Amino acid sequence: MSVTIWHNPRCSKSRQALKLLTDRGIEPAIVEYLKAPPSPTELRDALDRLGMAPRELMRRKEPPYKAESLDDEALPDEALIRAMHDHPVLIERPVVFAGGKAALGRPPERILDIL
């Protein structure tokens, strides 16, 4: 099974999720999303797989959230998706993809549900 992780090596939860995978003999494709932000299409696909609305995948305490007025409930989903692409620090992590499914690794053990 092909497994991919949107990973931030500076994040303890992301490191824990990666360790859970490697401890099970899974060598995932690692995407350091801060260096290579997912496209809006990839973000929409991730949200569909996660069953989440864009705001649910956003880190609301990050400076761009306030600076871009992303707390405005009138903003359409596409504006939030574009903001996550433009400011990938807004994307909650880690996100793991396997077998056509996705899981947000908060807590990291949640990724085991899709393996």
Short mmCIF file of C-alpha atoms in Angstrom, two decimals:
data_model
loop_
_atom_site.label_atom_id
_atom_site.label_comp_id
_atom_site.label_asym_id
_atom_site.label_seq_id
_atom_site.Cartn_x
_atom_site.Cartn_y
_atom_site.Cartn_z
CA MET A 1 0.00 0.00 0.00
CA SER A 2 1.28 3.44 -0.92
CA VAL A 3 1.37 5.85 2.03
CA THR A 4 2.09 9.58 1.96
CA ILE A 5 2.50 11.97 4.87
CA TRP A 6 2.28 15.75 4.80
CA HIS A 7 5.06 16.26 7.29
CA ASN A 8 6.64 19.07 9.28
CA PRO A 9 9.86 17.74 10.85
CA ARG A 10 9.72 20.47 13.52
CA CYS A 11 6.30 19.28 14.77
CA SER A 12 6.31 16.63 17.50
CA LYS A 13 2.93 15.18 16.40
CA SER A 14 4.18 14.89 12.85
CA ARG A 15 7.38 13.16 14.00
CA GLN A 16 5.30 10.79 16.17
CA ALA A 17 3.05 9.91 13.24
CA LEU A 18 6.06 9.24 11.02
CA LYS A 19 7.54 7.00 13.72
CA LEU A 20 4.25 5.07 14.00
CA LEU A 21 4.46 4.37 10.30
CA THR A 22 8.12 3.37 10.22
CA ASP A 23 7.73 1.22 13.34
CA ARG A 24 5.19 -0.77 11.31
CA GLY A 25 7.61 -1.18 8.43
CA ILE A 26 5.92 1.49 6.31
CA GLU A 27 8.23 3.87 4.48
CA PRO A 28 5.88 6.65 3.42
CA ALA A 29 6.46 9.24 0.76
CA ILE A 30 7.26 12.32 2.83
CA VAL A 31 5.99 15.67 1.62
CA GLU A 32 7.40 18.58 3.58
CA TYR A 33 4.36 20.70 2.84
CA LEU A 34 5.95 23.91 4.14
CA LYS A 35 8.58 23.63 1.38
CA ALA A 36 6.25 22.17 -1.26
CA PRO A 37 2.71 23.41 -0.52
CA PRO A 38 -0.14 21.28 -1.83
CA SER A 39 -2.02 22.76 -4.74
CA PRO A 40 -5.60 23.91 -4.28
CA THR A 41 -6.69 20.73 -6.10
CA GLU A 42 -4.64 18.57 -3.73
CA LEU A 43 -6.10 20.42 -0.75
CA ARG A 44 -9.67 19.89 -2.02
CA ASP A 45 -8.91 16.19 -2.49
CA ALA A 46 -7.44 15.95 1.03
CA LEU A 47 -10.48 17.69 2.51
CA ASP A 48 -12.81 15.30 0.66
CA ARG A 49 -10.88 12.27 1.93
CA LEU A 50 -10.81 13.68 5.46
CA GLY A 51 -14.49 14.60 5.38
CA MET A 52 -13.62 18.08 6.62
CA ALA A 53 -14.48 21.63 5.74
CA PRO A 54 -11.45 23.84 4.98
CA ARG A 55 -11.55 25.71 8.28
CA GLU A 56 -11.37 22.39 10.18
CA LEU A 57 -7.94 21.74 8.64
CA MET A 58 -6.62 25.21 9.48
CA ARG A 59 -4.33 26.23 12.30
CA ARG A 60 -6.27 29.24 13.53
CA LYS A 61 -3.60 30.58 15.86
CA GLU A 62 -1.04 31.13 13.11
CA PRO A 63 -0.37 34.79 12.20
CA PRO A 64 -1.68 34.57 8.60
CA TYR A 65 -5.09 33.44 9.88
CA LYS A 66 -5.64 36.76 11.62
CA ALA A 67 -3.68 38.86 9.11
CA GLU A 68 -5.77 37.55 6.20
CA SER A 69 -9.07 37.88 8.18
CA LEU A 70 -9.74 34.19 7.64
CA ASP A 71 -12.07 34.13 10.63
CA ASP A 72 -14.69 35.85 8.43
CA GLU A 73 -17.46 33.23 8.23
CA ALA A 74 -18.63 34.73 4.92
CA LEU A 75 -15.44 33.64 3.14
CA PRO A 76 -16.09 30.88 0.62
CA ASP A 77 -14.27 27.57 0.91
CA GLU A 78 -12.17 28.40 -2.14
CA ALA A 79 -10.72 31.46 -0.38
CA LEU A 80 -9.74 29.31 2.61
CA ILE A 81 -8.19 26.67 0.35
CA ARG A 82 -6.25 29.34 -1.52
CA ALA A 83 -5.03 30.76 1.81
CA MET A 84 -3.76 27.31 2.88
CA HIS A 85 -1.91 27.00 -0.43
CA ASP A 86 -0.45 30.50 -0.14
CA HIS A 87 0.38 30.10 3.58
CA PRO A 88 0.99 26.38 4.18
CA VAL A 89 1.75 27.09 7.84
CA LEU A 90 -2.05 27.25 8.15
CA ILE A 91 -2.43 23.53 7.34
CA GLU A 92 -2.90 21.32 10.39
CA ARG A 93 -0.47 18.44 10.49
CA PRO A 94 0.29 15.70 9.95
CA VAL A 95 -2.04 14.40 7.27
CA VAL A 96 -1.52 10.80 6.16
CA PHE A 97 -2.92 9.30 2.95
CA ALA A 98 -3.29 5.55 2.36
CA GLY A 99 -5.60 3.36 0.35
CA GLY A 100 -7.69 6.25 -0.98
CA LYS A 101 -8.30 7.53 2.55
CA ALA A 102 -6.77 10.25 4.69
CA ALA A 103 -6.39 10.89 8.40
CA LEU A 104 -5.29 13.87 10.42
CA GLY A 105 -2.73 12.65 12.93
CA ARG A 106 -4.04 14.49 15.97
CA PRO A 107 -3.49 12.43 17.98
CA PRO A 108 -0.96 10.51 15.88
CA GLU A 109 -2.68 7.17 16.59
CA ARG A 110 -5.62 8.29 14.41
CA ILE A 111 -3.57 7.46 11.33
CA LEU A 112 -3.75 3.77 12.23
CA ASP A 113 -7.46 3.82 11.28
CA ILE A 114 -6.62 4.08 7.57
CA LEU A 115 -3.78 1.55 7.41
#
